[in-house]
Short mmCIF file of C-alpha atoms and ligand atoms in Angstrom, two decimals:
data_model
loop_
_atom_site.label_atom_id
_atom_site.label_comp_id
_atom_site.label_asym_id
_atom_site.label_seq_id
_atom_site.Cartn_x
_atom_site.Cartn_y
_atom_site.Cartn_z
CA MET E 1 15.52 146.25 -94.25
CA ILE E 2 12.95 147.52 -96.73
CA ASP E 3 14.35 149.33 -99.74
CA LEU E 4 12.56 151.76 -102.02
CA ALA E 5 12.38 149.32 -104.93
CA SER E 6 10.23 146.92 -102.86
CA VAL E 7 7.83 149.27 -100.99
CA THR E 8 4.10 148.68 -101.14
CA LYS E 9 1.75 151.56 -101.95
CA GLU E 10 0.63 151.73 -98.31
CA GLU E 11 4.22 151.90 -97.06
CA LEU E 12 5.01 154.58 -99.60
CA GLU E 13 1.98 156.64 -98.60
CA ALA E 14 3.13 156.50 -94.97
CA LEU E 15 6.62 157.53 -96.03
CA LEU E 16 5.27 160.47 -98.05
CA ALA E 17 3.08 161.55 -95.13
CA ASP E 18 6.19 161.61 -92.90
CA MET E 19 7.92 163.78 -95.47
CA GLY E 20 4.95 166.14 -95.67
CA GLU E 21 4.41 165.24 -99.33
CA PRO E 22 0.99 164.83 -100.99
CA ARG E 23 -0.45 161.33 -101.17
CA PHE E 24 -1.06 161.37 -104.94
CA ARG E 25 2.67 161.15 -105.51
CA ALA E 26 2.50 157.52 -104.39
CA LYS E 27 0.79 156.42 -107.61
CA GLN E 28 3.39 158.19 -109.76
CA ILE E 29 6.26 156.72 -107.78
CA MET E 30 4.77 153.19 -107.87
CA GLU E 31 4.62 153.46 -111.66
CA TRP E 32 8.29 154.36 -111.83
CA LEU E 33 9.20 151.58 -109.40
CA SER E 34 7.40 148.96 -111.51
CA ARG E 35 10.02 149.74 -114.18
CA GLY E 36 12.88 149.93 -111.69
CA THR E 37 13.47 153.64 -112.24
CA GLU E 38 15.61 155.23 -109.54
CA PRO E 39 14.50 158.56 -107.94
CA GLY E 40 16.94 160.75 -109.90
CA ASP E 41 15.13 159.76 -113.12
CA MET E 42 11.54 160.12 -111.85
CA SER E 43 11.01 163.06 -114.18
CA ASN E 44 7.46 164.04 -113.15
CA LEU E 45 8.45 164.61 -109.51
CA PRO E 46 9.70 167.89 -108.05
CA LYS E 47 13.46 168.00 -107.67
CA ALA E 48 13.27 168.33 -103.88
CA LEU E 49 11.21 165.13 -103.59
CA ARG E 50 13.59 163.28 -105.90
CA GLY E 51 16.39 164.37 -103.60
CA LYS E 52 14.59 163.12 -100.48
CA LEU E 53 13.78 159.77 -102.11
CA SER E 54 17.40 159.39 -103.19
CA GLU E 55 18.42 159.28 -99.54
CA ILE E 56 16.50 156.02 -99.04
CA PRO E 57 18.42 152.86 -99.98
CA PHE E 58 16.99 151.79 -103.35
CA GLY E 59 18.06 148.18 -103.80
CA SER E 60 19.73 148.56 -107.17
CA ALA E 61 21.32 145.82 -109.27
CA HIS E 62 23.23 147.38 -112.15
CA ILE E 63 24.27 145.23 -115.09
CA ILE E 64 28.04 145.54 -115.50
CA GLU E 65 28.71 142.78 -118.00
CA THR E 66 26.68 140.74 -120.48
CA ARG E 67 27.59 137.77 -122.63
CA ARG E 68 25.34 136.59 -125.39
CA SER E 69 25.49 132.97 -126.50
CA LYS E 70 26.23 132.61 -130.19
CA LYS E 71 24.34 129.32 -130.18
CA ASP E 72 20.95 130.18 -128.73
CA ASP E 73 20.65 133.88 -127.81
CA THR E 74 20.88 133.17 -124.08
CA VAL E 75 22.33 136.17 -122.26
CA LYS E 76 24.31 135.84 -119.07
CA MET E 77 24.89 138.94 -116.97
CA LEU E 78 26.70 140.16 -113.95
CA TYR E 79 25.01 142.66 -111.69
CA GLU E 80 26.77 144.95 -109.26
CA LEU E 81 24.99 145.78 -106.01
CA HIS E 82 25.39 149.10 -104.18
CA ASP E 83 28.17 147.74 -101.94
CA GLY E 84 30.20 146.27 -104.80
CA ASN E 85 28.95 142.70 -104.39
CA ILE E 86 28.45 140.83 -107.66
CA VAL E 87 25.64 138.39 -108.52
CA GLU E 88 24.65 136.80 -111.79
CA GLY E 89 21.58 136.19 -113.91
CA VAL E 90 20.68 134.43 -117.15
CA LEU E 91 18.02 135.48 -119.67
CA MET E 92 16.71 132.57 -121.74
CA ARG E 93 14.53 132.90 -124.82
CA TYR E 94 11.70 130.41 -125.27
CA SER E 95 8.83 130.37 -127.70
CA TYR E 96 6.37 131.24 -124.91
CA GLY E 97 8.37 134.16 -123.56
CA ASN E 98 11.58 135.08 -121.82
CA THR E 99 12.73 133.47 -118.60
CA LEU E 100 15.11 135.24 -116.25
CA CYS E 101 17.12 133.26 -113.72
CA ILE E 102 17.77 135.45 -110.68
CA SER E 103 20.08 135.29 -107.66
CA THR E 104 18.84 135.54 -104.08
CA GLN E 105 22.12 135.73 -102.14
CA ALA E 106 25.69 136.79 -102.88
CA GLY E 107 27.36 133.41 -102.53
CA CYS E 108 25.65 130.56 -100.69
CA ARG E 109 26.26 128.60 -97.49
CA MET E 110 24.55 125.34 -98.43
CA GLY E 111 27.80 123.70 -99.55
CA CYS E 112 26.50 121.42 -102.34
CA ALA E 113 29.48 119.44 -103.64
CA PHE E 114 28.87 120.23 -107.32
CA CYS E 115 27.90 123.90 -107.15
CA ALA E 116 30.17 126.82 -108.00
CA SER E 117 28.08 129.39 -106.10
CA THR E 118 28.94 127.98 -102.71
CA LEU E 119 32.72 127.72 -103.08
CA ASN E 120 33.39 130.81 -100.98
CA GLY E 121 30.35 130.63 -98.71
CA ARG E 122 27.65 133.23 -98.32
CA VAL E 123 28.60 136.88 -98.40
CA ARG E 124 25.15 138.35 -97.75
CA ASP E 125 21.44 138.06 -98.44
CA LEU E 126 19.93 140.10 -101.24
CA THR E 127 17.11 142.46 -100.34
CA ALA E 128 13.73 142.12 -102.04
CA GLY E 129 14.44 145.35 -103.92
CA GLU E 130 17.69 143.96 -105.30
CA MET E 131 15.90 140.85 -106.58
CA LEU E 132 13.25 143.03 -108.25
CA SER E 133 16.00 145.21 -109.73
CA GLU E 134 17.60 142.16 -111.34
CA ILE E 135 14.40 141.88 -113.38
CA THR E 136 13.82 145.55 -114.13
CA SER E 137 17.48 146.13 -115.08
CA VAL E 138 17.23 143.37 -117.67
CA GLU E 139 14.00 144.85 -118.99
CA ARG E 140 15.65 148.22 -119.48
CA ALA E 141 18.70 146.65 -121.12
CA PHE E 142 16.66 144.38 -123.41
CA PRO E 143 13.42 146.08 -124.36
CA ILE E 144 12.42 143.09 -126.50
CA ASP E 145 8.72 143.72 -126.25
CA GLU E 146 7.37 141.59 -129.14
CA GLY E 147 3.96 142.98 -128.29
CA ARG E 148 4.29 141.85 -124.69
CA LYS E 149 3.92 144.17 -121.74
CA ARG E 150 7.16 142.98 -120.16
CA THR E 151 10.39 141.52 -121.50
CA VAL E 152 10.59 139.06 -118.62
CA THR E 153 7.53 136.83 -118.60
CA ASN E 154 8.91 134.04 -116.40
CA VAL E 155 11.28 134.03 -113.45
CA VAL E 156 13.25 131.15 -111.98
CA MET E 157 14.97 131.62 -108.62
CA MET E 158 17.89 129.41 -109.55
CA GLY E 159 20.86 131.75 -109.63
CA CYS E 160 23.32 132.23 -106.74
CA GLY E 161 21.95 131.52 -103.29
CA GLU E 162 19.30 129.57 -101.45
CA PRO E 163 16.02 131.52 -101.52
CA LEU E 164 14.59 129.81 -98.43
CA ASP E 165 17.75 130.74 -96.47
CA ASN E 166 16.71 134.35 -97.17
CA TYR E 167 13.06 133.77 -96.45
CA ALA E 168 11.60 137.17 -95.51
CA ASN E 169 13.19 138.92 -98.48
CA THR E 170 12.14 136.12 -100.80
CA VAL E 171 8.50 136.31 -99.70
CA ARG E 172 8.52 140.08 -100.03
CA PHE E 173 10.05 139.76 -103.48
CA LEU E 174 7.36 137.28 -104.52
CA GLU E 175 4.60 139.57 -103.28
CA ARG E 176 5.99 142.61 -105.17
CA ALA E 177 6.90 140.66 -108.31
CA THR E 178 3.34 139.39 -108.61
CA ALA E 179 1.32 142.39 -107.30
CA ALA E 180 -0.68 144.31 -109.89
CA ASP E 181 1.00 147.55 -108.75
CA GLY E 182 4.38 145.79 -108.61
CA LEU E 183 5.83 143.92 -111.58
CA GLY E 184 2.55 142.10 -112.28
CA ILE E 185 4.17 138.76 -113.21
CA SER E 186 1.86 135.77 -112.90
CA PRO E 187 2.82 133.66 -109.84
CA ARG E 188 2.40 130.58 -112.01
CA ASN E 189 5.31 131.86 -114.07
CA ILE E 190 7.64 132.04 -111.09
CA SER E 191 9.64 128.99 -109.99
CA LEU E 192 11.45 128.86 -106.67
CA SER E 193 14.20 126.28 -106.35
CA THR E 194 15.36 125.04 -102.95
CA CYS E 195 17.91 122.52 -101.77
CA GLY E 196 15.31 121.41 -99.21
CA LEU E 197 14.86 123.58 -96.11
CA VAL E 198 11.85 121.60 -94.92
CA PRO E 199 10.17 123.97 -92.39
CA LYS E 200 10.32 126.80 -94.91
CA ILE E 201 8.65 124.62 -97.56
CA TYR E 202 5.69 124.31 -95.18
CA SER E 203 5.71 128.09 -94.58
CA LEU E 204 5.58 128.73 -98.32
CA ILE E 205 2.18 127.08 -98.52
CA ASP E 206 0.78 130.07 -96.61
CA ASP E 207 3.09 132.73 -97.96
CA ALA E 208 3.31 131.91 -101.70
CA PRO E 209 0.96 129.08 -102.66
CA HIS E 210 0.67 129.81 -106.38
CA ILE E 211 4.28 129.61 -107.46
CA THR E 212 6.04 126.52 -108.83
CA LEU E 213 8.16 124.80 -106.21
CA CYS E 214 11.32 123.08 -107.44
CA ILE E 215 13.34 120.86 -105.13
CA SER E 216 16.96 120.02 -105.86
CA LEU E 217 16.93 116.34 -105.05
CA HIS E 218 19.85 114.92 -107.03
CA ALA E 219 19.78 111.54 -105.27
CA PRO E 220 17.47 108.56 -104.71
CA ASN E 221 18.53 107.96 -101.10
CA ASN E 222 20.15 109.59 -98.06
CA GLU E 223 23.48 107.87 -98.56
CA ILE E 224 24.07 109.45 -101.96
CA ARG E 225 22.40 112.73 -101.06
CA ASP E 226 24.62 113.09 -97.97
CA ARG E 227 27.66 112.97 -100.25
CA LEU E 228 26.35 115.67 -102.57
CA MET E 229 24.33 117.97 -100.33
CA PRO E 230 25.23 118.78 -96.70
CA VAL E 231 21.68 120.08 -96.13
CA ASN E 232 20.58 116.45 -96.21
CA ARG E 233 22.21 115.93 -92.82
CA SER E 234 19.75 118.42 -91.32
CA TRP E 235 16.67 117.49 -93.33
CA ARG E 236 16.53 113.84 -94.35
CA MET E 237 14.64 112.57 -97.37
CA GLU E 238 12.06 111.07 -95.00
CA GLU E 239 11.15 114.66 -94.08
CA LEU E 240 11.75 116.34 -97.43
CA LEU E 241 9.59 114.08 -99.60
CA PRO E 242 6.50 114.32 -97.33
CA ALA E 243 6.94 118.13 -97.32
CA ALA E 244 6.97 118.08 -101.14
CA LYS E 245 3.90 115.86 -101.23
CA HIS E 246 2.11 118.11 -98.74
CA TYR E 247 2.93 121.18 -100.84
CA ALA E 248 1.58 119.49 -103.98
CA ASP E 249 -1.55 118.19 -102.23
CA VAL E 250 -2.47 121.47 -100.54
CA THR E 251 -1.66 123.84 -103.41
CA GLY E 252 -2.69 121.56 -106.27
CA ARG E 253 0.57 122.51 -107.99
CA ARG E 254 2.90 119.86 -109.37
CA VAL E 255 6.29 119.89 -107.64
CA ILE E 256 9.42 119.74 -109.81
CA PHE E 257 12.36 117.64 -108.65
CA GLU E 258 15.70 118.61 -110.11
CA TYR E 259 18.14 115.80 -110.64
CA ALA E 260 21.65 116.53 -111.94
CA LEU E 261 23.15 113.33 -113.28
CA VAL E 262 26.63 112.78 -111.88
CA ASP E 263 28.56 110.07 -113.65
CA GLY E 264 29.01 107.00 -111.47
CA VAL E 265 27.32 108.60 -108.44
CA ASN E 266 23.54 108.84 -108.97
CA SER E 267 23.13 107.72 -112.58
CA SER E 268 22.62 103.93 -112.56
CA GLU E 269 19.37 102.15 -113.44
CA GLU E 270 19.24 101.03 -109.82
CA CYS E 271 19.19 104.72 -108.80
CA ALA E 272 16.36 105.39 -111.30
CA ALA E 273 14.36 102.50 -109.86
CA GLU E 274 14.86 103.64 -106.27
CA LEU E 275 14.01 107.24 -107.19
CA ALA E 276 10.83 106.12 -108.93
CA SER E 277 9.69 104.10 -105.94
CA ARG E 278 10.27 107.00 -103.56
CA LEU E 279 8.48 109.56 -105.74
CA ARG E 280 5.45 107.39 -106.39
CA GLY E 281 2.29 109.06 -105.09
CA ILE E 282 3.69 112.60 -105.28
CA ASN E 283 2.21 114.88 -107.95
CA CYS E 284 5.59 115.69 -109.48
CA HIS E 285 7.85 115.91 -112.50
CA VAL E 286 11.58 115.19 -112.64
CA ASN E 287 13.85 117.61 -114.50
CA LEU E 288 17.00 115.80 -115.50
CA ILE E 289 20.19 117.65 -116.34
CA PRO E 290 23.65 116.26 -117.00
CA LEU E 291 25.82 117.77 -114.26
CA ASN E 292 27.74 120.74 -115.55
CA SER E 293 31.31 119.98 -114.60
CA VAL E 294 32.69 122.84 -112.56
CA LYS E 295 36.39 123.50 -112.83
CA GLU E 296 36.87 123.56 -109.06
CA ARG E 297 34.98 120.27 -108.44
CA GLU E 298 35.86 116.71 -109.31
CA LEU E 299 32.43 115.49 -110.30
CA ASN E 300 31.53 114.81 -113.91
CA GLY E 301 28.29 114.90 -115.83
CA VAL E 302 26.85 112.23 -118.12
CA THR E 303 26.20 112.63 -121.84
CA ARG E 304 22.82 113.90 -123.02
CA ALA E 305 22.19 110.52 -124.63
CA TYR E 306 22.74 108.85 -121.26
CA ALA E 307 20.39 111.37 -119.59
CA HIS E 308 17.71 110.31 -122.08
CA THR E 309 18.26 106.69 -121.08
CA PHE E 310 17.77 107.64 -117.42
CA GLU E 311 14.61 109.50 -118.47
CA GLU E 312 13.29 106.29 -120.06
CA TRP E 313 14.09 104.32 -116.92
CA LEU E 314 11.89 106.74 -114.95
CA ASN E 315 9.17 106.97 -117.59
CA LYS E 316 8.76 103.22 -117.83
CA ARG E 317 8.19 103.25 -114.07
CA HIS E 318 5.45 105.88 -114.61
CA ILE E 319 7.40 108.84 -113.28
CA SER E 320 7.10 111.91 -115.51
CA ALA E 321 10.59 113.11 -116.41
CA THR E 322 12.33 115.14 -119.11
CA VAL E 323 15.88 116.13 -119.89
CA ARG E 324 16.17 119.88 -119.52
CA ARG E 325 17.14 121.83 -122.60
CA GLU E 326 20.69 123.04 -122.36
CA LEU E 327 21.18 126.74 -122.95
CA GLY E 328 24.20 128.98 -122.87
CA THR E 329 26.82 126.23 -122.71
CA ASP E 330 29.34 128.52 -124.41
CA ILE E 331 28.90 131.31 -121.84
CA ASP E 332 29.31 129.48 -118.50
CA GLY E 333 25.57 128.98 -118.10
CA ALA E 334 25.82 126.99 -114.84
CA CYS E 335 25.46 128.44 -111.37
CA GLY E 336 28.15 130.73 -110.11
CA GLN E 337 30.56 130.08 -112.94
CA LEU E 338 30.66 133.56 -114.40
CA ARG E 339 30.73 135.27 -111.02
CA ASN E 340 33.69 133.15 -109.95
CA LYS E 341 35.52 133.93 -113.15
CA HIS E 342 34.86 137.61 -112.57
CA ALA E 343 36.31 137.36 -109.05
CA GLU E 344 39.35 135.51 -110.43
CA HIS E 345 39.91 138.20 -113.04
CA ALA E 346 39.58 140.89 -110.40
CA ALA E 347 42.08 139.06 -108.19
CA ASN E 348 44.52 138.94 -111.10
CA ASP E 349 43.96 142.65 -111.60
CA ASN E 350 42.80 141.87 -115.09
CA THR E 351 40.74 144.82 -116.24
CA ASP E 352 39.61 143.07 -119.38
CA THR E 353 36.48 141.40 -117.99
CA ALA E 354 34.17 143.43 -120.21
CA LYS E 355 35.70 142.18 -123.44
CA ASP E 356 32.75 139.93 -124.21
CA LEU E 357 30.24 142.73 -123.91
CA THR E 358 27.66 142.54 -126.63
N1 LIG C 401 19.77 126.96 -103.82
C1 LIG C 401 18.73 126.61 -104.73
C2 LIG C 401 18.74 127.37 -106.03
C3 LIG C 401 20.05 127.62 -106.73
S1 LIG C 401 20.82 126.34 -107.65
C4 LIG C 401 18.72 125.10 -104.97
O1 LIG C 401 19.60 124.43 -104.45
O2 LIG C 401 17.82 124.61 -105.61
C5 LIG C 401 19.78 126.01 -109.03
C6 LIG C 401 19.87 124.58 -109.51
O3 LIG C 401 21.12 124.32 -110.18
C7 LIG C 401 19.79 123.56 -108.38
O4 LIG C 401 18.99 122.49 -108.75
C8 LIG C 401 21.24 123.15 -108.24
O5 LIG C 401 21.35 121.94 -107.56
C9 LIG C 401 21.67 123.13 -109.68
N2 LIG C 401 23.11 123.10 -109.89
C10 LIG C 401 24.08 123.71 -109.20
N3 LIG C 401 25.30 123.43 -109.71
C11 LIG C 401 25.09 122.64 -110.77
C12 LIG C 401 25.95 122.00 -111.72
N4 LIG C 401 27.26 122.13 -111.65
N5 LIG C 401 25.36 121.26 -112.68
C13 LIG C 401 24.03 121.12 -112.74
N6 LIG C 401 23.17 121.68 -111.90
C14 LIG C 401 23.69 122.43 -110.90
#
């Protein structure tokens, strides 16, 4: 389904023609949509047209709760979708701009053993408009500006959900997020993270070749990966790694492998050595992160000092790797944690979930 927030100018012109409205309205409406303004607030349109546009599903994502980290200014938020579903996002401040982590599905069906987003399965896919609204809602709530055109300069698709399990909406989102008459964000500033749906990685080469592809690897071999990520039973590392290499070779873009260090599972020097030998020849970088322990799971992370040791093990084998900066540790920065807490509170009929509002 196409929602108003994600229409192209051509689609909008066709829609206006059907309504018997003049074509020039399309430009005005596209301008409003690039800021995520809903029809009721499109103040330069006649009331009757605003009314007609309001009947089309918009694809809204309204911020209902925010938490600001006292340590580093990271802001975590919960969005409510039109049907009451809740997804989460995180706004991170860096010297080069502001990165927003967005969700692509309510819940997730990939079943990774360490991830909080997948505990209750997938509820539904997000539309392209809803993903765009996650960005524009944040921009309205935090008009930081600092001389920049947009608050959100970078986007990472690393919130709830598996973007390649919601492929058509994800591609439409990427087109609108990067189009000059959409949000106008540089594709190079958009990272898509996948657990490894191999055929869709090949499709992305045609559909979105300029973004940064991140692959959640988390293991040096199938045996360990099978334990952590059920998707590995469908797409083995023998298929995933060539797909990553192909993506890097064809697009000229370095692929990022994410590797969450789980104490005693994938963190030994032997694992580092095996990982290095398998990644050799792929234009890539490894992002290391100590696993964020999730209350509901029995897997534990390593210390940051240990993660730096693992980094050295990879570096000395000529694999580029860094330990990812940790942000928002005091506000449940990891996937799905805040959303789950919200659901728990709701289940306990606790109406106090907004107490941390800043
Ligand atoms: N489905 C996509 C994107 C969402 S998850 C994917 O799998 O890549 C974003 C990243 O956070 C992934 O690398 C995921 O494996 C990682 N992640 C999930 N739970 C985590 C945890 N508890 N600690 C550290 N990283 C985690």
